[in-house]
Short mmCIF file of C-alpha atoms in Angstrom, two decimals:
data_model
loop_
_atom_site.label_atom_id
_atom_site.label_comp_id
_atom_site.label_asym_id
_atom_site.label_seq_id
_atom_site.Cartn_x
_atom_site.Cartn_y
_atom_site.Cartn_z
CA MET M 1 77.17 27.00 75.77
CA LEU M 2 73.95 25.43 76.98
CA ALA M 3 72.67 22.59 74.78
CA SER M 4 69.09 21.32 74.65
CA SER M 5 68.15 17.69 74.20
CA VAL M 6 65.50 15.92 72.13
CA ALA M 7 64.24 12.48 73.13
CA VAL M 8 62.73 10.32 70.39
CA SER M 9 61.06 7.12 71.56
CA ALA M 10 58.62 4.64 70.09
CA GLY M 11 55.17 4.22 71.57
CA MET M 12 55.66 6.88 74.23
CA ILE M 13 54.67 10.55 74.40
CA ALA M 14 57.10 12.78 76.23
CA ALA M 15 55.76 15.38 78.61
CA GLY M 16 55.74 18.98 77.45
CA ALA M 17 54.31 22.34 78.30
CA ALA M 18 50.55 22.63 78.03
CA GLY M 19 49.49 23.89 74.64
CA ALA M 20 52.89 23.17 73.08
CA ALA M 21 52.09 19.74 71.66
CA VAL M 22 51.67 19.23 67.93
CA ALA M 23 49.21 16.52 66.92
CA ALA M 24 50.61 13.54 65.07
CA ASP M 25 48.49 14.24 61.98
CA ALA M 26 48.77 18.04 62.08
CA ASN M 27 51.02 18.22 59.02
CA ILE M 28 49.57 15.38 56.93
CA SER M 29 48.57 16.89 53.59
CA GLY M 30 46.19 16.06 50.77
CA ALA M 31 42.83 14.35 50.43
CA LYS M 32 41.47 11.95 53.05
CA ALA M 33 38.91 9.22 52.38
CA VAL M 34 37.23 6.12 53.81
CA LEU M 35 36.96 2.72 52.12
CA VAL M 36 33.46 2.00 50.78
CA ASP M 37 32.38 -1.44 51.95
CA GLY M 38 30.68 -3.75 49.48
CA PRO M 39 31.36 -5.32 46.08
CA LEU M 40 33.40 -3.86 43.26
CA LYS M 41 31.78 -1.04 41.31
CA HIS M 42 32.85 -2.86 38.13
CA GLY M 43 35.07 -5.90 37.61
CA GLN M 44 35.43 -9.59 36.81
CA PHE M 45 37.51 -12.64 37.73
CA ILE M 46 41.23 -12.65 36.91
CA ASP M 47 43.62 -15.60 37.07
CA VAL M 48 46.88 -14.58 38.76
CA ALA M 49 49.96 -16.79 38.51
CA THR M 50 52.31 -16.57 41.48
CA THR M 51 55.55 -18.30 42.41
CA ARG M 52 56.54 -18.85 46.02
CA GLY M 53 59.06 -21.25 47.44
CA GLY M 54 59.87 -22.39 43.91
CA LYS M 55 56.27 -23.50 43.37
CA ARG M 56 54.01 -21.89 40.79
CA SER M 57 50.27 -21.75 41.27
CA THR M 58 47.34 -19.96 39.72
CA GLU M 59 44.86 -18.25 41.97
CA ARG M 60 41.58 -16.62 41.16
CA ALA M 61 40.88 -13.02 42.04
CA GLN M 62 38.16 -10.55 41.23
CA GLY M 63 39.68 -7.34 39.94
CA GLY M 64 38.20 -3.96 39.19
CA ILE M 65 37.23 -0.63 40.67
CA ILE M 66 37.27 -0.12 44.45
CA GLN M 67 35.64 3.03 45.77
CA LEU M 68 36.66 5.52 48.45
CA LYS M 69 34.38 8.12 49.99
CA THR M 70 35.47 11.65 50.86
CA GLY M 71 32.88 14.20 51.89
CA ASP M 72 29.99 13.91 49.44
CA GLN M 73 32.22 12.62 46.65
CA THR M 74 33.25 9.11 45.61
CA LEU M 75 36.69 8.24 44.25
CA ASP M 76 37.31 5.35 41.84
CA THR M 77 40.55 3.46 42.51
CA TYR M 78 42.43 0.32 41.50
CA CYS M 79 44.65 -1.94 43.59
CA ILE M 80 48.46 -1.61 43.41
CA ASP M 81 49.11 -3.89 46.38
CA LEU M 82 47.90 -7.35 45.32
CA HIS M 83 49.22 -9.42 48.24
CA ASN M 84 48.04 -7.19 51.09
CA PRO M 85 44.44 -7.08 52.36
CA THR M 86 42.11 -4.14 52.67
CA GLN M 87 40.67 -3.54 56.12
CA ARG M 88 36.94 -2.99 56.46
CA GLY M 89 36.14 0.70 57.06
CA ALA M 90 39.80 1.72 56.67
CA LYS M 91 40.74 5.40 56.52
CA TYR M 92 42.87 6.45 53.54
CA GLN M 93 45.31 9.31 52.99
CA GLU M 94 46.66 10.67 49.71
CA THR M 95 50.42 10.34 49.43
CA GLY M 96 53.31 10.56 46.99
CA TRP M 97 54.70 7.54 45.17
CA GLU M 98 57.93 7.59 47.21
CA SER M 99 55.88 7.00 50.36
CA SER M 100 53.87 4.10 48.92
CA SER M 101 54.35 0.67 47.37
CA LEU M 102 55.29 2.44 44.10
CA ALA M 103 58.58 3.67 45.60
CA GLY M 104 61.47 2.49 43.44
CA ASN M 105 59.08 1.01 40.86
CA GLU M 106 60.52 1.92 37.46
CA ASP M 107 57.15 1.19 35.83
CA ALA M 108 55.07 3.49 38.05
CA GLY M 109 54.74 5.99 35.20
CA ARG M 110 53.29 3.27 32.95
CA ILE M 111 50.54 2.66 35.50
CA LEU M 112 49.66 6.34 35.24
CA TRP M 113 49.49 6.04 31.43
CA ILE M 114 47.09 3.10 31.79
CA LEU M 115 44.88 5.08 34.18
CA GLN M 116 44.76 8.03 31.81
CA HIS M 117 44.05 5.96 28.69
CA SER M 118 41.68 3.32 30.03
CA TYR M 119 38.48 2.94 32.04
CA PRO M 120 36.97 4.98 33.69
CA GLN M 121 38.89 7.98 32.29
CA VAL M 122 37.93 6.60 28.87
CA SER M 123 34.42 5.19 28.61
CA ALA M 124 33.99 1.51 27.80
CA GLY M 125 32.39 2.45 24.48
CA GLN M 126 35.23 4.76 23.45
CA LEU M 127 37.80 2.26 24.68
CA ALA M 128 36.21 -0.39 22.47
CA LYS M 129 36.68 1.93 19.48
CA ASP M 130 40.23 2.88 20.42
CA THR M 131 41.30 -0.75 20.84
CA GLN M 132 38.96 -2.31 18.24
CA ILE M 133 37.62 -4.65 20.91
CA GLY M 134 33.97 -4.74 19.98
CA GLY M 135 31.24 -4.64 22.63
CA LEU M 136 33.54 -4.03 25.59
CA SER M 137 31.47 -3.72 28.78
CA GLU M 138 32.29 -1.67 31.87
CA ASP M 139 32.99 -4.84 33.87
CA GLU M 140 35.33 -6.12 31.16
CA ALA M 141 37.05 -2.73 30.88
CA ALA M 142 37.63 -2.55 34.65
CA ALA M 143 38.98 -6.12 34.88
CA GLY M 144 41.27 -5.64 31.89
CA THR M 145 42.61 -2.40 33.34
CA GLN M 146 43.23 -3.93 36.80
CA ALA M 147 45.12 -6.88 35.33
CA ALA M 148 47.38 -4.52 33.35
CA ILE M 149 48.04 -2.45 36.46
CA TRP M 150 48.98 -5.55 38.47
CA HIS M 151 51.49 -6.41 35.73
CA PHE M 152 53.40 -3.21 36.54
CA SER M 153 52.60 -2.69 40.23
CA ASP M 154 53.17 -6.24 41.48
CA GLY M 155 54.97 -7.95 38.60
CA ALA M 156 52.04 -10.34 38.41
CA ASP M 157 51.08 -12.56 35.49
CA ALA M 158 47.41 -11.55 35.61
CA VAL M 159 45.05 -12.87 32.93
CA PRO M 160 41.34 -11.91 32.92
CA GLU M 161 39.12 -14.92 32.36
CA ASP M 162 36.96 -12.93 29.95
CA GLY M 163 38.44 -12.85 26.44
CA LYS M 164 37.67 -9.19 25.74
CA ALA M 165 39.07 -8.08 29.07
CA ASN M 166 42.23 -10.08 28.35
CA GLU M 167 42.59 -8.39 24.96
CA LEU M 168 42.42 -5.02 26.70
CA THR M 169 45.07 -6.08 29.24
CA LYS M 170 47.46 -7.05 26.45
CA TYR M 171 46.78 -3.78 24.61
CA LEU M 172 47.44 -1.64 27.70
CA ILE M 173 50.64 -3.46 28.66
CA LYS M 174 51.99 -3.19 25.11
CA ASN M 175 51.25 0.52 24.72
CA ALA M 176 51.94 1.85 28.22
CA GLN M 177 54.47 4.69 28.33
CA GLN M 178 56.36 6.33 31.16
CA LEU M 179 54.75 9.49 32.59
CA GLU M 180 55.76 11.84 35.40
CA GLU M 181 54.20 11.51 38.84
CA PRO M 182 51.14 13.77 39.27
CA LYS M 183 51.23 16.68 41.69
CA PRO M 184 49.59 16.51 45.13
CA THR M 185 46.12 17.91 45.68
CA LEU M 186 47.46 20.21 48.41
CA SER M 187 50.76 20.49 50.23
CA LEU M 188 52.76 23.02 52.19
CA ALA M 189 56.56 22.74 52.20
CA PRO M 190 58.37 22.59 54.48
CA THR M 191 55.98 21.18 57.07
CA SER M 192 57.81 22.82 59.96
CA VAL M 193 59.47 26.23 60.35
CA SER M 194 61.11 27.94 63.30
CA GLY M 195 62.96 31.09 64.26
CA LYS M 196 63.28 34.00 66.64
CA SER M 197 60.40 35.96 68.09
CA GLY M 198 59.30 38.81 65.83
CA ALA M 199 60.85 37.32 62.67
CA LEU M 200 59.25 36.20 59.40
CA LEU M 201 59.56 32.39 59.37
CA GLY M 202 59.63 30.62 56.02
CA PRO M 203 59.21 30.69 53.13
CA ILE M 204 56.48 28.04 52.92
CA THR M 205 55.53 27.04 49.37
CA VAL M 206 51.89 26.31 48.51
CA THR M 207 51.26 23.50 46.01
CA THR M 208 47.68 22.71 45.02
CA ASN M 209 45.36 21.73 42.18
CA GLY M 210 42.82 24.18 43.53
CA SER M 211 42.50 27.80 42.43
CA SER M 212 43.44 29.03 45.92
CA VAL M 213 43.77 27.88 49.53
CA ASP M 214 42.34 29.33 52.74
CA LEU M 215 44.86 29.91 55.52
CA ALA M 216 44.41 30.09 59.28
CA VAL M 217 46.35 29.59 62.52
CA ASP M 218 45.18 27.28 65.29
CA ALA M 219 43.88 28.46 68.66
CA ASP M 220 47.36 28.49 70.24
CA GLY M 221 48.72 30.60 67.43
CA ALA M 222 45.81 33.03 67.46
CA LYS M 223 46.11 33.49 71.22
CA ALA M 224 49.86 34.14 70.97
CA GLY M 225 49.48 36.60 68.10
CA LEU M 226 51.00 34.52 65.29
CA THR M 227 50.00 35.79 61.83
CA ILE M 228 50.34 34.51 58.26
CA THR M 229 51.91 36.96 55.81
CA ASP M 230 53.35 37.42 52.35
CA LYS M 231 57.04 38.13 51.77
CA ALA M 232 56.53 41.83 52.57
CA GLY M 233 55.00 40.97 55.94
CA LYS M 234 51.43 41.85 54.93
CA ALA M 235 48.84 39.68 56.69
CA ILE M 236 47.00 37.27 54.35
CA THR M 237 44.20 34.70 54.71
CA SER M 238 44.56 32.94 51.35
CA ALA M 239 47.17 32.06 48.75
CA LYS M 240 47.44 30.93 45.14
CA PRO M 241 49.23 27.84 43.80
CA GLY M 242 53.00 28.33 43.81
CA GLU M 243 52.95 31.31 46.16
CA GLU M 244 55.28 31.57 49.15
CA ILE M 245 53.84 32.44 52.54
CA TYR M 246 55.43 33.22 55.91
CA ALA M 247 54.63 32.96 59.59
CA LYS M 248 55.16 36.20 61.52
CA ALA M 249 56.28 35.17 65.00
CA PRO M 250 54.98 37.31 67.89
CA VAL M 251 57.37 39.97 69.19
CA GLY M 252 58.61 39.66 72.77
CA GLY M 253 60.41 37.40 75.18
CA THR M 254 57.98 34.47 75.06
CA HIS M 255 58.23 31.21 73.14
CA GLY M 256 55.49 29.21 71.49
CA THR M 257 54.41 26.45 69.14
CA ALA M 258 51.41 26.60 66.81
CA THR M 259 50.09 25.23 63.52
CA ILE M 260 49.17 26.90 60.23
CA LYS M 261 46.33 25.17 58.43
CA ALA M 262 45.55 25.34 54.70
CA THR M 263 42.27 24.08 53.22
CA THR M 264 40.89 23.90 49.69
CA ALA M 265 38.56 21.96 47.41
CA ALA M 266 40.36 20.56 44.39
CA GLN M 267 40.40 17.75 41.85
CA VAL M 268 42.69 14.93 42.98
CA SER M 269 45.03 14.00 40.13
CA VAL M 270 44.54 10.59 38.55
CA GLY M 271 47.49 8.43 39.59
CA ARG M 272 47.82 9.70 43.16
CA ALA M 273 48.42 6.90 45.65
CA PHE M 274 46.24 6.32 48.72
CA THR M 275 47.49 4.41 51.76
CA GLY M 276 45.17 3.31 54.53
CA VAL M 277 44.84 1.82 57.99
CA ASN M 278 41.93 0.58 60.05
CA ALA M 279 41.01 1.69 63.57
CA ASP M 280 43.71 -0.58 65.00
CA ASN M 281 46.43 0.92 62.75
CA VAL M 282 46.57 -2.22 60.60
CA HIS M 283 47.73 -1.57 57.04
CA SER M 284 44.99 -1.60 54.40
CA GLN M 285 45.81 -2.37 50.78
CA THR M 286 47.36 0.55 48.86
CA LEU M 287 45.18 1.98 46.10
CA ILE M 288 45.72 4.33 43.14
CA LEU M 289 43.25 6.93 41.95
CA ALA M 290 41.45 6.27 38.67
CA GLY M 291 38.81 9.01 38.73
CA SER M 292 37.39 11.65 41.06
CA GLU M 293 35.53 14.88 41.60
CA ALA M 294 36.66 17.98 43.48
CA VAL M 295 37.22 16.97 47.11
CA PRO M 296 38.27 18.74 50.33
CA ALA M 297 41.99 18.69 51.13
CA THR M 298 44.05 19.99 54.04
CA ALA M 299 47.70 20.63 54.89
CA GLY M 300 49.55 21.96 57.92
CA VAL M 301 52.83 23.54 59.03
CA THR M 302 54.23 23.54 62.56
CA VAL M 303 55.62 26.90 63.71
CA ASN M 304 58.06 27.12 66.66
CA TRP M 305 59.55 30.37 67.94
CA ALA M 306 61.61 31.67 70.87
CA PRO M 307 63.60 34.82 71.70
CA ALA M 308 66.93 32.94 71.95
CA GLY M 309 68.57 29.55 72.41
CA PRO M 310 68.09 26.47 70.23
CA ILE M 311 64.88 26.73 68.18
CA PRO M 312 64.03 23.41 66.46
CA ALA M 313 61.97 22.67 63.37
CA VAL M 314 61.27 18.94 63.08
CA THR M 315 59.86 17.20 60.01
CA SER M 316 59.45 13.57 59.02
CA LYS M 317 58.98 11.74 55.76
CA VAL M 318 58.38 8.11 54.83
CA ASP M 319 61.14 6.87 52.51
CA CYS M 320 60.09 3.52 51.10
CA VAL M 321 63.37 3.07 49.22
CA GLN M 322 65.17 3.00 52.58
CA GLY M 323 62.26 1.34 54.38
CA ALA M 324 62.49 4.09 56.93
CA VAL M 325 60.96 7.21 58.42
CA VAL M 326 63.43 10.06 57.94
CA VAL M 327 63.38 12.56 60.82
CA THR M 328 64.94 15.92 59.95
CA ALA M 329 65.88 18.45 62.61
CA THR M 330 66.75 22.06 61.73
CA ASN M 331 68.10 24.54 64.27
CA ASN M 332 67.13 28.17 63.59
CA GLY M 333 68.28 29.39 67.00
CA ASP M 334 71.60 30.76 68.26
CA GLN M 335 72.71 27.79 70.42
CA ASP M 336 73.52 24.16 69.64
CA TYR M 337 70.56 21.78 69.39
CA THR M 338 71.27 18.22 70.58
CA PHE M 339 69.01 15.20 70.23
CA THR M 340 69.28 11.46 70.73
CA LEU M 341 67.81 9.02 68.23
CA ASN M 342 68.14 5.21 68.24
CA GLY M 343 70.83 5.46 70.89
CA LYS M 344 72.94 7.97 68.99
CA THR M 345 73.39 11.64 69.83
CA TYR M 346 73.38 14.33 67.16
CA THR M 347 74.19 18.02 67.50
CA VAL M 348 72.81 20.58 65.07
CA LYS M 349 74.69 23.86 64.94
CA PRO M 350 72.79 27.15 64.63
CA GLY M 351 71.51 27.36 61.05
CA GLY M 352 72.25 23.67 60.46
CA THR M 353 70.14 20.63 59.55
CA THR M 354 70.51 16.92 60.34
CA SER M 355 68.45 14.05 58.87
CA VAL M 356 68.29 10.62 60.50
CA PRO M 357 66.55 7.59 58.92
CA ILE M 358 64.74 5.34 61.40
CA LYS M 359 64.19 1.81 60.15
CA VAL M 360 60.66 0.61 60.89
CA GLU M 361 58.94 -2.70 60.30
CA GLU M 362 56.69 -3.09 57.25
CA ASP M 363 52.95 -2.96 57.95
CA LYS M 364 53.56 -2.16 61.62
CA PRO M 365 52.54 1.06 63.39
CA TYR M 366 55.34 3.41 64.42
CA HIS M 367 55.12 6.24 66.93
CA PHE M 368 57.90 8.63 67.84
CA THR M 369 57.61 11.65 70.10
CA VAL M 370 60.10 14.45 69.59
CA THR M 371 60.59 16.89 72.48
CA GLY M 372 62.65 20.03 72.62
CA PRO M 373 63.29 23.22 74.58
CA ASN M 374 60.50 25.31 76.09
CA GLY M 375 58.08 22.37 76.20
CA PHE M 376 58.23 21.72 72.43
CA LYS M 377 56.75 18.33 71.55
CA GLN M 378 55.87 16.79 68.21
CA ASP M 379 54.35 13.37 67.48
CA ILE M 380 55.34 11.32 64.43
CA GLN M 381 53.25 8.25 63.80
CA GLY M 382 51.81 6.07 61.06
CA VAL M 383 52.15 2.68 59.39
CA LEU M 384 54.86 1.87 56.84
CA ASN M 385 53.09 0.74 53.64
CA CYS M 386 55.93 0.13 51.21
CA LYS M 387 55.96 -3.47 49.99
CA THR M 388 53.52 -5.15 47.62
CA ASP M 389 54.27 -8.61 49.00
CA THR M 390 54.12 -9.95 52.53
CA ALA M 391 55.00 -13.27 54.09
CA ILE M 392 51.88 -15.11 52.98
CA THR M 393 52.13 -18.89 52.84
CA THR M 394 51.42 -20.73 49.62
CA PRO M 395 48.08 -22.54 49.62
CA GLY M 396 47.80 -26.29 49.19
CA SER M 397 48.51 -27.63 45.73
CA SER M 398 45.30 -29.63 45.46
CA GLU M 399 42.95 -28.06 42.97
CA SER M 400 39.19 -28.04 42.72
CA PRO M 401 36.86 -26.96 39.92
CA LYS M 402 36.24 -23.23 39.64
CA PRO M 403 33.06 -21.95 41.20
CA SER M 404 30.19 -20.61 39.19
CA PRO M 405 30.79 -17.00 38.21
CA SER M 406 29.64 -14.47 40.74
CA PRO M 407 26.79 -12.12 39.89
CA SER M 408 27.91 -8.99 38.08
CA SER M 409 29.50 -6.65 40.56
CA SER M 410 27.90 -3.74 38.76
CA THR M 411 24.51 -4.98 39.97
CA GLY M 412 25.76 -5.02 43.55
CA GLY M 413 25.52 -8.77 43.96
CA GLY M 414 29.00 -10.08 43.39
CA THR M 415 32.05 -10.55 45.49
CA GLY M 416 35.11 -12.47 44.65
CA GLY M 417 38.62 -12.88 45.81
CA SER M 418 41.30 -15.42 46.12
CA THR M 419 42.47 -17.93 48.59
CA GLY M 420 42.18 -17.07 52.24
CA GLY M 421 41.25 -18.62 55.53
CA SER M 422 43.25 -19.67 58.54
CA THR M 423 45.69 -21.70 56.48
CA GLY M 424 46.95 -18.64 54.63
CA GLY M 425 46.61 -17.80 50.95
CA GLY M 426 48.59 -16.66 47.97
CA LEU M 427 46.62 -13.45 47.53
CA ALA M 428 45.02 -11.21 50.10
CA PHE M 429 41.34 -10.39 50.28
CA THR M 430 40.72 -6.85 49.07
CA GLY M 431 37.96 -4.38 48.53
CA GLY M 432 35.58 -2.86 50.99
CA GLY M 433 34.38 -6.27 52.01
CA SER M 434 31.24 -8.33 51.66
CA GLU M 435 29.68 -10.76 54.05
CA THR M 436 28.92 -13.16 51.18
CA PRO M 437 31.57 -15.89 50.92
CA TRP M 438 32.57 -17.46 47.59
CA LEU M 439 34.30 -20.78 47.09
CA ALA M 440 37.92 -20.49 46.04
CA GLY M 441 38.91 -21.42 42.51
CA THR M 442 42.15 -22.82 41.17
CA ALA M 443 44.47 -23.91 43.98
CA GLY M 444 41.61 -23.00 46.26
CA ALA M 445 40.94 -26.22 48.18
CA LEU M 446 43.00 -28.11 50.71
CA LEU M 447 43.00 -31.87 51.12
CA ILE M 448 43.35 -32.44 54.83
CA ALA M 449 45.86 -35.28 55.24
CA GLY M 450 44.53 -38.32 57.09
CA GLY M 451 41.03 -36.90 57.30
CA GLY M 452 40.07 -37.46 53.68
CA ALA M 453 37.91 -34.32 53.69
CA VAL M 454 38.21 -31.46 51.23
CA PHE M 455 37.49 -27.98 52.56
CA ALA M 456 36.90 -25.10 50.17
CA LEU M 457 38.56 -21.91 51.33
CA ARG M 458 36.31 -18.90 51.42
CA ARG M 459 36.77 -15.71 49.45
CA ARG M 460 34.87 -12.63 50.26
CA GLY M 461 36.94 -9.75 48.99
CA ARG M 462 36.91 -8.10 45.64
CA HIS M 463 40.03 -8.97 43.72
CA SER M 464 41.75 -10.29 46.83
CA ARG M 465 41.02 -10.55 50.53
CA THR M 466 39.13 -8.27 52.90
CA SER M 467 40.11 -8.51 56.55
CA ALA M 468 37.39 -7.89 59.06
#
């Protein structure tokens, strides 16, 4: 029996038949956004105690609401990735908790409770009444909320410098309860289907917060005669939440690969994670949604068909618990399907499925190209954003007086952050970034041995560091 082979290699795209390639981001689902550069929308300084190498130090950060832009709408978010920087102009993608720094975090549901019961979901005025913290401002509410989130997302001892904000932090930490992860804005599952020519391929389940989704096939699919149908085989162009759809493969002796696209406008659920990278595929600090409007969202499914032989369906998923990208190959053909991955060969029998985890390095881009019979080719690429802490060196122990408070971020004048510079820092710069530097606070100056000079490290992020 003739067996096909699949080559999976990093950083290299295998050759395939023209028109058979599937783009690396074809099946990425949910809302997309871009980091808004500039100061926090609302926030204040927070003292964060960290311990590294057995040494404990307190560093000063400015915590609060970071904004993302998607279409004409703006999304309010908080940081859940204290020790990693944001990257100026980074592009962000909605994702599930298991594919973010919240993977394996037993307190992730408590962060969702905080987001639902604090600012901006609850106004500063109402929050003041609920907590009996009189005169709570928006800046204080944002800082208090961020500090409470850091307690659960990063295990940080975060204390707002403002007394009212600190009271709010204590209230939120004390009362936070476990909640279930919110549903995605839009997803299609599975993200790849395959089968014989003329057959109904699926089912594909539609999950969305929107009232309905629009469905279409790409140019390759339309040219080949691929259609989208319901279970009875009736052609459809839209679907409701929870419905199952199918791909009707063209009849005949030809093979092909195409993509089904779903689009909608829907409210992103508070508590959805957003991971980001800059133009150079450098990881940008992971954020969590605090408030939004209806935004555009997309999802895709790869469809592969052939009259006979091995017919692969290949999917991938980031698994932060394993620190890996899990590649799953399903064979819906009538011959064995053989592929090699990380030096090992796997054979998938007709009707069978095999999943292989590929360990990848944290914060580093990965790129695999999967090729199969009849010119089938599918790219899998991204950046693993799983850990909330990276190998950042502890700053010098010499301390200097705290700087004067920055202008209120709500007026657009303030930036903040914590230790940075070429010597390394305990916290990363975060936020969209500002060109205005601020002197570092506690543990924020280094005494250069032998030179006798004290250099203040610059901060120019929001509640941590922004990388240019």
